[in-house]
Amino acid sequence: MTNILITGGSRGIGYELVKQFAADANNYVVVLSRNIEKLEQLKLECAQHYQSTIQLYQVDFNSPSLNQELQNILEKENKHFHTVINNAGVLINKPFTETTTADWQTVFTTNVFAPATLIKEVISCNNTNEQTHIVNISSMGGFQGSVKFTGLSAYSASKAALANLTEVLAEEYKNTNIKINCLALGSVQTEMLQEAFPDFQAKVSAKQMAKYIYQFAITGATLFNGKIIPVSVTTP
Ligand SMILES: NC(=O)c1ccc[n+]([C@@H]2O[C@H](COP(=O)([O-])OP(=O)(O)OC[C@H]3O[C@@H](n4cnc5c(N)ncnc54)[C@H](OP(=O)(O)O)[C@@H]3O)[C@@H](O)[C@H]2O)c1
């Protein structure tokens, strides 16, 4: 049995990603996000087509008790996670001077502090003799030297922080069975993109991107560690 943990499975790329993993009956997939109704719908959809086991947890990454909630989940699961995908994210599109401290807190808590907490808890619970591949989902907006977009100060800065965290953790755990990489995605047609940029149409669908992330997650750890990989045909 291969154990997978995916955050942000209730919609967009995460929803499609869970379906990719669910197609392999050997996979046990744990999915976290706030919207439990959407997660139940996803589980039902997977059960109609696939044999794999999906376990759902309603978690808000902005909860003050997040650390304890994640510990409880991992204690209950009592498993080694072979693949962890930090996919959940939030985007606020606002001129910089209009961004509030609360905006910055929400964005950094969801996009940086929560993945850091999850990684910490997974590492503490995992079996050191088995392999783990942690994949952090960042954005081209947080990729050094890429074209930047106005209104995305908090979002892009948070994604750059997540990318940097990837490099630092890869160094810290280089002599262990943990491999950690970061995918900096270009635009993907999801609810997040639609809400932030209603007039923009991305060339890549959530399903297409999920297929790529799935392949990278299951194969990438043999060739990459501590890498921030741009996944975009449009953004230089
Ligand atoms: N779409 C793009 O163009 C694009 C480009 C570059 C990078 N990305 C990144 O790719 C990832 C997926 O994006 P997407 O476009 O699929 O976004 P999406 O459709 O908005 O989905 C985001 C997911 O994150 C979860 N989430 C958000 N806030 C959360 C919170 N406080 N606690 C727990 N879960 C939370 C949401 O679940 P709930 O609402 O149920 O909690 C949802 O499942 C994100 O990290 C995003 O930054 C996307």
PDB file of C-alpha atoms and ligand atoms in Angstrom:
ATOM      1  CA  MET A   1       0.000   0.000   0.000  1.00  0.00           C
ATOM      2  CA  THR A   2       1.276   3.473  -0.896  1.00  0.00           C
ATOM      3  CA  ASN A   3       0.097   6.281   1.377  1.00  0.00           C
ATOM      4  CA  ILE A   4      -0.500   9.720  -0.071  1.00  0.00           C
ATOM      5  CA  LEU A   5      -1.464  12.959   1.648  1.00  0.00           C
ATOM      6  CA  ILE A   6      -2.913  15.779  -0.469  1.00  0.00           C
ATOM      7  CA  THR A   7      -4.043  19.189   0.793  1.00  0.00           C
ATOM      8  CA  GLY A   8      -6.675  21.294  -0.930  1.00  0.00           C
ATOM      9  CA  GLY A   9      -8.592  18.458  -2.577  1.00  0.00           C
ATOM     10  CA  SER A  10     -12.006  20.072  -2.587  1.00  0.00           C
ATOM     11  CA  ARG A  11     -11.645  21.816  -5.949  1.00  0.00           C
ATOM     12  CA  GLY A  12      -9.324  22.812  -8.795  1.00  0.00           C
ATOM     13  CA  ILE A  13      -6.000  21.065  -9.256  1.00  0.00           C
ATOM     14  CA  GLY A  14      -6.249  19.215  -5.924  1.00  0.00           C
ATOM     15  CA  TYR A  15      -9.597  17.654  -6.842  1.00  0.00           C
ATOM     16  CA  GLU A  16      -8.161  16.305 -10.107  1.00  0.00           C
ATOM     17  CA  LEU A  17      -4.971  15.223  -8.375  1.00  0.00           C
ATOM     18  CA  VAL A  18      -6.876  13.071  -5.886  1.00  0.00           C
ATOM     19  CA  LYS A  19      -8.614  11.360  -8.840  1.00  0.00           C
ATOM     20  CA  GLN A  20      -5.224  10.638 -10.442  1.00  0.00           C
ATOM     21  CA  PHE A  21      -3.996   8.898  -7.286  1.00  0.00           C
ATOM     22  CA  ALA A  22      -7.344   7.200  -6.674  1.00  0.00           C
ATOM     23  CA  ALA A  23      -7.046   5.391 -10.031  1.00  0.00           C
ATOM     24  CA  ASP A  24      -4.343   3.136  -8.539  1.00  0.00           C
ATOM     25  CA  ALA A  25      -6.007   0.597  -6.236  1.00  0.00           C
ATOM     26  CA  ASN A  26      -2.750   0.268  -4.305  1.00  0.00           C
ATOM     27  CA  ASN A  27      -3.042   3.861  -3.081  1.00  0.00           C
ATOM     28  CA  TYR A  28      -4.416   5.030   0.251  1.00  0.00           C
ATOM     29  CA  VAL A  29      -5.187   8.736  -0.163  1.00  0.00           C
ATOM     30  CA  VAL A  30      -5.708  11.151   2.720  1.00  0.00           C
ATOM     31  CA  VAL A  31      -7.249  14.451   1.638  1.00  0.00           C
ATOM     32  CA  LEU A  32      -7.531  17.663   3.652  1.00  0.00           C
ATOM     33  CA  SER A  33      -9.495  20.864   3.099  1.00  0.00           C
ATOM     34  CA  ARG A  34     -12.293  22.953   4.670  1.00  0.00           C
ATOM     35  CA  ASN A  35     -15.195  22.116   2.385  1.00  0.00           C
ATOM     36  CA  ILE A  36     -16.219  18.636   3.552  1.00  0.00           C
ATOM     37  CA  GLU A  37     -19.267  18.470   1.215  1.00  0.00           C
ATOM     38  CA  LYS A  38     -16.997  18.886  -1.807  1.00  0.00           C
ATOM     39  CA  LEU A  39     -14.618  16.291  -0.392  1.00  0.00           C
ATOM     40  CA  GLU A  40     -17.517  13.846   0.083  1.00  0.00           C
ATOM     41  CA  GLN A  41     -18.534  14.468  -3.534  1.00  0.00           C
ATOM     42  CA  LEU A  42     -14.962  13.739  -4.632  1.00  0.00           C
ATOM     43  CA  LYS A  43     -14.881  10.520  -2.611  1.00  0.00           C
ATOM     44  CA  LEU A  44     -18.173   9.409  -4.141  1.00  0.00           C
ATOM     45  CA  GLU A  45     -16.924  10.183  -7.655  1.00  0.00           C
ATOM     46  CA  CYS A  46     -13.747   8.179  -7.002  1.00  0.00           C
ATOM     47  CA  ALA A  47     -15.687   5.249  -5.495  1.00  0.00           C
ATOM     48  CA  GLN A  48     -17.796   5.027  -8.669  1.00  0.00           C
ATOM     49  CA  HIS A  49     -14.699   4.380 -10.789  1.00  0.00           C
ATOM     50  CA  TYR A  50     -11.864   3.193  -8.586  1.00  0.00           C
ATOM     51  CA  GLN A  51     -11.014   0.709  -5.813  1.00  0.00           C
ATOM     52  CA  SER A  52      -8.555   2.797  -3.807  1.00  0.00           C
ATOM     53  CA  THR A  53      -9.260   4.033  -0.272  1.00  0.00           C
ATOM     54  CA  ILE A  54      -9.821   7.732   0.321  1.00  0.00           C
ATOM     55  CA  GLN A  55      -9.859   9.240   3.796  1.00  0.00           C
ATOM     56  CA  LEU A  56     -11.183  12.785   4.256  1.00  0.00           C
ATOM     57  CA  TYR A  57     -10.480  15.365   6.952  1.00  0.00           C
ATOM     58  CA  GLN A  58     -12.019  18.793   7.329  1.00  0.00           C
ATOM     59  CA  VAL A  59      -9.172  21.123   8.244  1.00  0.00           C
ATOM     60  CA  ASP A  60      -8.861  24.906   8.113  1.00  0.00           C
ATOM     61  CA  PHE A  61      -5.246  25.915   7.688  1.00  0.00           C
ATOM     62  CA  ASN A  62      -6.024  29.195   9.445  1.00  0.00           C
ATOM     63  CA  SER A  63      -7.220  27.438  12.586  1.00  0.00           C
ATOM     64  CA  PRO A  64      -5.254  28.461  15.707  1.00  0.00           C
ATOM     65  CA  SER A  65      -5.194  24.780  16.711  1.00  0.00           C
ATOM     66  CA  LEU A  66      -3.859  23.582  13.320  1.00  0.00           C
ATOM     67  CA  ASN A  67      -0.763  21.997  14.809  1.00  0.00           C
ATOM     68  CA  GLN A  68      -2.817  19.867  17.217  1.00  0.00           C
ATOM     69  CA  GLU A  69      -5.399  18.994  14.528  1.00  0.00           C
ATOM     70  CA  LEU A  70      -2.676  17.754  12.178  1.00  0.00           C
ATOM     71  CA  GLN A  71      -1.039  15.789  14.975  1.00  0.00           C
ATOM     72  CA  ASN A  72      -4.395  14.139  15.762  1.00  0.00           C
ATOM     73  CA  ILE A  73      -4.921  13.193  12.103  1.00  0.00           C
ATOM     74  CA  LEU A  74      -1.453  11.701  11.727  1.00  0.00           C
ATOM     75  CA  GLU A  75      -1.753   9.867  15.047  1.00  0.00           C
ATOM     76  CA  LYS A  76      -5.093   8.412  13.961  1.00  0.00           C
ATOM     77  CA  GLU A  77      -3.720   7.406  10.559  1.00  0.00           C
ATOM     78  CA  ASN A  78      -0.573   5.942  12.116  1.00  0.00           C
ATOM     79  CA  LYS A  79       1.032   5.456   8.684  1.00  0.00           C
ATOM     80  CA  HIS A  80       4.156   6.299   6.783  1.00  0.00           C
ATOM     81  CA  PHE A  81       3.279   8.795   4.034  1.00  0.00           C
ATOM     82  CA  HIS A  82       5.235   8.109   0.854  1.00  0.00           C
ATOM     83  CA  THR A  83       3.937  11.170  -0.982  1.00  0.00           C
ATOM     84  CA  VAL A  84       2.831  14.493   0.485  1.00  0.00           C
ATOM     85  CA  ILE A  85       1.505  17.194  -1.825  1.00  0.00           C
ATOM     86  CA  ASN A  86       1.128  20.662  -0.351  1.00  0.00           C
ATOM     87  CA  ASN A  87      -1.389  21.861  -2.902  1.00  0.00           C
ATOM     88  CA  ALA A  88      -3.831  23.961  -0.821  1.00  0.00           C
ATOM     89  CA  GLY A  89      -3.401  27.658  -1.392  1.00  0.00           C
ATOM     90  CA  VAL A  90      -5.153  30.976  -1.294  1.00  0.00           C
ATOM     91  CA  LEU A  91      -4.759  33.980  -3.578  1.00  0.00           C
ATOM     92  CA  ILE A  92      -5.644  37.585  -2.755  1.00  0.00           C
ATOM     93  CA  ASN A  93      -5.574  39.979  -5.709  1.00  0.00           C
ATOM     94  CA  LYS A  94      -5.375  43.537  -4.349  1.00  0.00           C
ATOM     95  CA  PRO A  95      -3.258  46.648  -4.877  1.00  0.00           C
ATOM     96  CA  PHE A  96      -0.384  46.500  -2.372  1.00  0.00           C
ATOM     97  CA  THR A  97      -1.453  49.584  -0.375  1.00  0.00           C
ATOM     98  CA  GLU A  98      -4.926  48.106   0.118  1.00  0.00           C
ATOM     99  CA  THR A  99      -3.663  44.814   1.522  1.00  0.00           C
ATOM    100  CA  THR A 100      -4.312  44.465   5.251  1.00  0.00           C
ATOM    101  CA  THR A 101      -2.334  42.696   7.918  1.00  0.00           C
ATOM    102  CA  ALA A 102      -5.152  40.143   7.989  1.00  0.00           C
ATOM    103  CA  ASP A 103      -4.694  39.535   4.231  1.00  0.00           C
ATOM    104  CA  TRP A 104      -0.988  38.890   4.698  1.00  0.00           C
ATOM    105  CA  GLN A 105      -1.682  36.656   7.673  1.00  0.00           C
ATOM    106  CA  THR A 106      -4.260  34.593   5.772  1.00  0.00           C
ATOM    107  CA  VAL A 107      -2.061  34.192   2.710  1.00  0.00           C
ATOM    108  CA  PHE A 108       1.134  33.366   4.584  1.00  0.00           C
ATOM    109  CA  THR A 109      -0.635  31.087   7.061  1.00  0.00           C
ATOM    110  CA  THR A 110      -2.319  29.070   4.300  1.00  0.00           C
ATOM    111  CA  ASN A 111       0.512  29.058   1.773  1.00  0.00           C
ATOM    112  CA  VAL A 112       3.603  28.862   4.002  1.00  0.00           C
ATOM    113  CA  PHE A 113       3.020  28.266   7.718  1.00  0.00           C
ATOM    114  CA  ALA A 114       0.487  25.452   7.233  1.00  0.00           C
ATOM    115  CA  PRO A 115       2.636  23.483   4.729  1.00  0.00           C
ATOM    116  CA  ALA A 116       5.639  23.977   7.043  1.00  0.00           C
ATOM    117  CA  THR A 117       3.604  22.656   9.989  1.00  0.00           C
ATOM    118  CA  LEU A 118       2.329  19.701   7.970  1.00  0.00           C
ATOM    119  CA  ILE A 119       5.817  18.799   6.744  1.00  0.00           C
ATOM    120  CA  LYS A 120       7.117  18.983  10.328  1.00  0.00           C
ATOM    121  CA  GLU A 121       4.373  16.705  11.630  1.00  0.00           C
ATOM    122  CA  VAL A 122       4.736  14.207   8.765  1.00  0.00           C
ATOM    123  CA  ILE A 123       8.491  13.995   9.270  1.00  0.00           C
ATOM    124  CA  SER A 124       7.985  13.416  13.002  1.00  0.00           C
ATOM    125  CA  CYS A 125       5.536  10.544  12.401  1.00  0.00           C
ATOM    126  CA  ASN A 126       7.131   8.898   9.369  1.00  0.00           C
ATOM    127  CA  ASN A 127       9.182   5.720   9.332  1.00  0.00           C
ATOM    128  CA  THR A 128      12.780   6.798   8.681  1.00  0.00           C
ATOM    129  CA  ASN A 129      13.481   3.572   6.730  1.00  0.00           C
ATOM    130  CA  GLU A 130      10.936   4.366   4.027  1.00  0.00           C
ATOM    131  CA  GLN A 131      11.045   6.952   1.230  1.00  0.00           C
ATOM    132  CA  THR A 132       9.002  10.143   1.271  1.00  0.00           C
ATOM    133  CA  HIS A 133       8.551  12.633  -1.562  1.00  0.00           C
ATOM    134  CA  ILE A 134       7.168  16.001  -0.514  1.00  0.00           C
ATOM    135  CA  VAL A 135       5.941  18.188  -3.376  1.00  0.00           C
ATOM    136  CA  ASN A 136       5.196  21.829  -2.656  1.00  0.00           C
ATOM    137  CA  ILE A 137       2.921  23.577  -5.123  1.00  0.00           C
ATOM    138  CA  SER A 138       4.190  27.079  -5.750  1.00  0.00           C
ATOM    139  CA  SER A 139       3.560  29.543  -8.545  1.00  0.00           C
ATOM    140  CA  MET A 140       5.515  31.190 -11.355  1.00  0.00           C
ATOM    141  CA  GLY A 141       4.678  34.421  -9.504  1.00  0.00           C
ATOM    142  CA  GLY A 142       6.981  33.235  -6.729  1.00  0.00           C
ATOM    143  CA  PHE A 143       9.735  32.072  -9.098  1.00  0.00           C
ATOM    144  CA  GLN A 144      12.841  34.242  -9.113  1.00  0.00           C
ATOM    145  CA  GLY A 145      13.224  36.270 -12.322  1.00  0.00           C
ATOM    146  CA  SER A 146       9.791  35.428 -13.733  1.00  0.00           C
ATOM    147  CA  VAL A 147       7.324  38.030 -14.990  1.00  0.00           C
ATOM    148  CA  LYS A 148       5.399  39.435 -12.020  1.00  0.00           C
ATOM    149  CA  PHE A 149       1.757  40.552 -11.817  1.00  0.00           C
ATOM    150  CA  THR A 150       0.438  43.577  -9.931  1.00  0.00           C
ATOM    151  CA  GLY A 151      -2.028  42.825  -7.153  1.00  0.00           C
ATOM    152  CA  LEU A 152      -0.277  39.610  -6.186  1.00  0.00           C
ATOM    153  CA  SER A 153       2.230  40.953  -3.626  1.00  0.00           C
ATOM    154  CA  ALA A 154       1.163  38.752  -0.692  1.00  0.00           C
ATOM    155  CA  TYR A 155       0.433  35.714  -2.865  1.00  0.00           C
ATOM    156  CA  SER A 156       3.654  35.807  -4.888  1.00  0.00           C
ATOM    157  CA  ALA A 157       5.794  36.561  -1.811  1.00  0.00           C
ATOM    158  CA  SER A 158       4.217  33.582  -0.019  1.00  0.00           C
ATOM    159  CA  LYS A 159       4.885  31.280  -2.967  1.00  0.00           C
ATOM    160  CA  ALA A 160       8.522  32.457  -3.082  1.00  0.00           C
ATOM    161  CA  ALA A 161       8.759  31.611   0.635  1.00  0.00           C
ATOM    162  CA  LEU A 162       7.366  28.128   0.002  1.00  0.00           C
ATOM    163  CA  ALA A 163       9.913  27.598  -2.778  1.00  0.00           C
ATOM    164  CA  ASN A 164      12.741  28.735  -0.514  1.00  0.00           C
ATOM    165  CA  LEU A 165      11.520  26.499   2.302  1.00  0.00           C
ATOM    166  CA  THR A 166      11.790  23.591  -0.146  1.00  0.00           C
ATOM    167  CA  GLU A 167      15.468  24.295  -0.815  1.00  0.00           C
ATOM    168  CA  VAL A 168      16.333  24.704   2.851  1.00  0.00           C
ATOM    169  CA  LEU A 169      14.523  21.512   3.926  1.00  0.00           C
ATOM    170  CA  ALA A 170      16.134  19.508   1.117  1.00  0.00           C
ATOM    171  CA  GLU A 171      19.511  20.556   2.507  1.00  0.00           C
ATOM    172  CA  GLU A 172      18.503  19.792   6.099  1.00  0.00           C
ATOM    173  CA  TYR A 173      17.233  16.308   5.186  1.00  0.00           C
ATOM    174  CA  LYS A 174      19.651  15.442   2.374  1.00  0.00           C
ATOM    175  CA  ASN A 175      21.054  12.449   4.269  1.00  0.00           C
ATOM    176  CA  THR A 176      17.641  10.930   4.933  1.00  0.00           C
ATOM    177  CA  ASN A 177      14.958   9.148   2.885  1.00  0.00           C
ATOM    178  CA  ILE A 178      13.065  12.426   2.494  1.00  0.00           C
ATOM    179  CA  LYS A 179      13.117  14.186  -0.868  1.00  0.00           C
ATOM    180  CA  ILE A 180      11.413  17.550  -1.240  1.00  0.00           C
ATOM    181  CA  ASN A 181      10.735  19.497  -4.421  1.00  0.00           C
ATOM    182  CA  CYS A 182       8.676  22.445  -5.529  1.00  0.00           C
ATOM    183  CA  LEU A 183       6.646  22.932  -8.710  1.00  0.00           C
ATOM    184  CA  ALA A 184       6.132  26.573  -9.719  1.00  0.00           C
ATOM    185  CA  LEU A 185       2.978  26.400 -11.790  1.00  0.00           C
ATOM    186  CA  GLY A 186       1.989  28.737 -14.584  1.00  0.00           C
ATOM    187  CA  SER A 187      -1.687  29.632 -14.976  1.00  0.00           C
ATOM    188  CA  VAL A 188      -4.228  26.815 -14.769  1.00  0.00           C
ATOM    189  CA  GLN A 189      -7.955  27.247 -15.422  1.00  0.00           C
ATOM    190  CA  THR A 190      -9.441  26.741 -11.942  1.00  0.00           C
ATOM    191  CA  GLU A 191     -11.854  28.513  -9.621  1.00  0.00           C
ATOM    192  CA  MET A 192      -8.899  30.333  -8.012  1.00  0.00           C
ATOM    193  CA  LEU A 193      -7.786  31.796 -11.345  1.00  0.00           C
ATOM    194  CA  GLN A 194     -11.362  32.521 -12.445  1.00  0.00           C
ATOM    195  CA  GLU A 195     -12.111  34.407  -9.206  1.00  0.00           C
ATOM    196  CA  ALA A 196      -8.888  36.435  -9.302  1.00  0.00           C
ATOM    197  CA  PHE A 197      -8.798  37.124 -13.062  1.00  0.00           C
ATOM    198  CA  PRO A 198     -12.338  36.649 -14.493  1.00  0.00           C
ATOM    199  CA  ASP A 199     -11.330  37.847 -17.989  1.00  0.00           C
ATOM    200  CA  PHE A 200      -8.305  35.577 -18.312  1.00  0.00           C
ATOM    201  CA  GLN A 201      -8.461  32.105 -19.841  1.00  0.00           C
ATOM    202  CA  ALA A 202      -5.572  29.753 -19.067  1.00  0.00           C
ATOM    203  CA  LYS A 203      -4.446  27.284 -21.723  1.00  0.00           C
ATOM    204  CA  VAL A 204      -3.948  24.502 -19.178  1.00  0.00           C
ATOM    205  CA  SER A 205      -6.812  22.675 -17.442  1.00  0.00           C
ATOM    206  CA  ALA A 206      -6.778  21.452 -13.830  1.00  0.00           C
ATOM    207  CA  LYS A 207      -6.815  17.870 -15.123  1.00  0.00           C
ATOM    208  CA  GLN A 208      -3.787  18.420 -17.383  1.00  0.00           C
ATOM    209  CA  MET A 209      -1.791  19.969 -14.566  1.00  0.00           C
ATOM    210  CA  ALA A 210      -2.888  17.285 -12.105  1.00  0.00           C
ATOM    211  CA  LYS A 211      -1.634  14.584 -14.488  1.00  0.00           C
ATOM    212  CA  TYR A 212       1.780  16.246 -14.591  1.00  0.00           C
ATOM    213  CA  ILE A 213       1.962  16.710 -10.807  1.00  0.00           C
ATOM    214  CA  TYR A 214       0.932  13.070 -10.324  1.00  0.00           C
ATOM    215  CA  GLN A 215       3.733  11.812 -12.586  1.00  0.00           C
ATOM    216  CA  PHE A 216       6.259  14.114 -10.952  1.00  0.00           C
ATOM    217  CA  ALA A 217       5.159  13.098  -7.456  1.00  0.00           C
ATOM    218  CA  ILE A 218       5.596   9.376  -8.134  1.00  0.00           C
ATOM    219  CA  THR A 219       8.795   9.574 -10.201  1.00  0.00           C
ATOM    220  CA  GLY A 220      10.528  12.873  -9.387  1.00  0.00           C
ATOM    221  CA  ALA A 221      12.194  11.890  -6.127  1.00  0.00           C
ATOM    222  CA  THR A 222      14.677   9.643  -7.922  1.00  0.00           C
ATOM    223  CA  LEU A 223      16.068  12.517 -10.012  1.00  0.00           C
ATOM    224  CA  PHE A 224      15.306  15.711  -8.085  1.00  0.00           C
ATOM    225  CA  ASN A 225      15.799  17.038  -4.578  1.00  0.00           C
ATOM    226  CA  GLY A 226      15.510  20.642  -3.408  1.00  0.00           C
ATOM    227  CA  LYS A 227      14.541  21.785  -6.896  1.00  0.00           C
ATOM    228  CA  ILE A 228      12.125  24.552  -7.828  1.00  0.00           C
ATOM    229  CA  ILE A 229      10.801  23.574 -11.231  1.00  0.00           C
ATOM    230  CA  PRO A 230       8.854  26.011 -13.407  1.00  0.00           C
ATOM    231  CA  VAL A 231       5.872  24.289 -15.035  1.00  0.00           C
ATOM    232  CA  SER A 232       4.724  26.830 -17.571  1.00  0.00           C
ATOM    233  CA  VAL A 233       4.804  27.409 -21.302  1.00  0.00           C
ATOM    234  CA  THR A 234       3.659  31.017 -21.138  1.00  0.00           C
ATOM    235  CA  THR A 235       5.490  32.795 -18.308  1.00  0.00           C
ATOM    236  CA  PRO A 236       9.205  33.431 -18.824  1.00  0.00           C
TER     237      PRO A 236
HETATM  238  N1  LIG B   1      -4.723  27.994 -10.835  1.00  0.00           N
HETATM  239  C1  LIG B   1      -3.579  28.580 -11.136  1.00  0.00           C
HETATM  240  O1  LIG B   1      -3.455  29.296 -12.152  1.00  0.00           O
HETATM  241  C2  LIG B   1      -2.366  28.360 -10.275  1.00  0.00           C
HETATM  242  C3  LIG B   1      -1.123  28.859 -10.732  1.00  0.00           C
HETATM  243  C4  LIG B   1      -0.004  28.682  -9.939  1.00  0.00           C
HETATM  244  C5  LIG B   1      -0.100  28.007  -8.738  1.00  0.00           C
HETATM  245  N2  LIG B   1      -1.315  27.538  -8.317  1.00  0.00           N
HETATM  246  C6  LIG B   1      -1.366  26.873  -7.013  1.00  0.00           C
HETATM  247  O2  LIG B   1      -1.926  25.579  -7.168  1.00  0.00           O
HETATM  248  C7  LIG B   1      -2.613  25.204  -5.973  1.00  0.00           C
HETATM  249  C8  LIG B   1      -4.040  24.793  -6.329  1.00  0.00           C
HETATM  250  O3  LIG B   1      -4.659  25.920  -6.934  1.00  0.00           O
HETATM  251  P1  LIG B   1      -6.118  25.880  -7.595  1.00  0.00           P
HETATM  252  O4  LIG B   1      -6.066  26.814  -8.725  1.00  0.00           O
HETATM  253  O5  LIG B   1      -6.563  24.501  -7.772  1.00  0.00           O
HETATM  254  O6  LIG B   1      -6.926  26.625  -6.429  1.00  0.00           O
HETATM  255  P2  LIG B   1      -8.424  26.445  -5.885  1.00  0.00           P
HETATM  256  O7  LIG B   1      -9.301  25.967  -6.954  1.00  0.00           O
HETATM  257  O8  LIG B   1      -8.753  27.730  -5.196  1.00  0.00           O
HETATM  258  O9  LIG B   1      -8.220  25.300  -4.774  1.00  0.00           O
HETATM  259  C9  LIG B   1      -7.498  25.608  -3.622  1.00  0.00           C
HETATM  260  C10 LIG B   1      -7.632  24.485  -2.628  1.00  0.00           C
HETATM  261  O10 LIG B   1      -6.985  24.911  -1.418  1.00  0.00           O
HETATM  262  C11 LIG B   1      -7.840  24.680  -0.323  1.00  0.00           C
HETATM  263  N3  LIG B   1      -7.684  25.711   0.717  1.00  0.00           N
HETATM  264  C12 LIG B   1      -7.693  27.052   0.553  1.00  0.00           C
HETATM  265  N4  LIG B   1      -7.638  27.656   1.744  1.00  0.00           N
HETATM  266  C13 LIG B   1      -7.589  26.663   2.676  1.00  0.00           C
HETATM  267  C14 LIG B   1      -7.550  26.657   4.083  1.00  0.00           C
HETATM  268  N5  LIG B   1      -7.564  27.788   4.814  1.00  0.00           N
HETATM  269  N6  LIG B   1      -7.492  25.480   4.725  1.00  0.00           N
HETATM  270  C15 LIG B   1      -7.493  24.307   4.038  1.00  0.00           C
HETATM  271  N7  LIG B   1      -7.546  24.258   2.702  1.00  0.00           N
HETATM  272  C16 LIG B   1      -7.602  25.419   2.025  1.00  0.00           C
HETATM  273  C17 LIG B   1      -9.242  24.786  -0.905  1.00  0.00           C
HETATM  274  O11 LIG B   1     -10.144  23.984  -0.151  1.00  0.00           O
HETATM  275  P3  LIG B   1     -11.292  24.543   0.801  1.00  0.00           P
HETATM  276  O12 LIG B   1     -11.798  25.812   0.243  1.00  0.00           O
HETATM  277  O13 LIG B   1     -12.274  23.411   0.836  1.00  0.00           O
HETATM  278  O14 LIG B   1     -10.601  24.698   2.125  1.00  0.00           O
HETATM  279  C18 LIG B   1      -9.080  24.180  -2.291  1.00  0.00           C
HETATM  280  O15 LIG B   1      -9.283  22.791  -2.259  1.00  0.00           O
HETATM  281  C19 LIG B   1      -2.552  26.421  -5.047  1.00  0.00           C
HETATM  282  O16 LIG B   1      -1.506  26.286  -4.125  1.00  0.00           O
HETATM  283  C20 LIG B   1      -2.252  27.558  -6.019  1.00  0.00           C
HETATM  284  O17 LIG B   1      -1.625  28.655  -5.377  1.00  0.00           O
HETATM  285  C21 LIG B   1      -2.443  27.693  -9.048  1.00  0.00           C
END
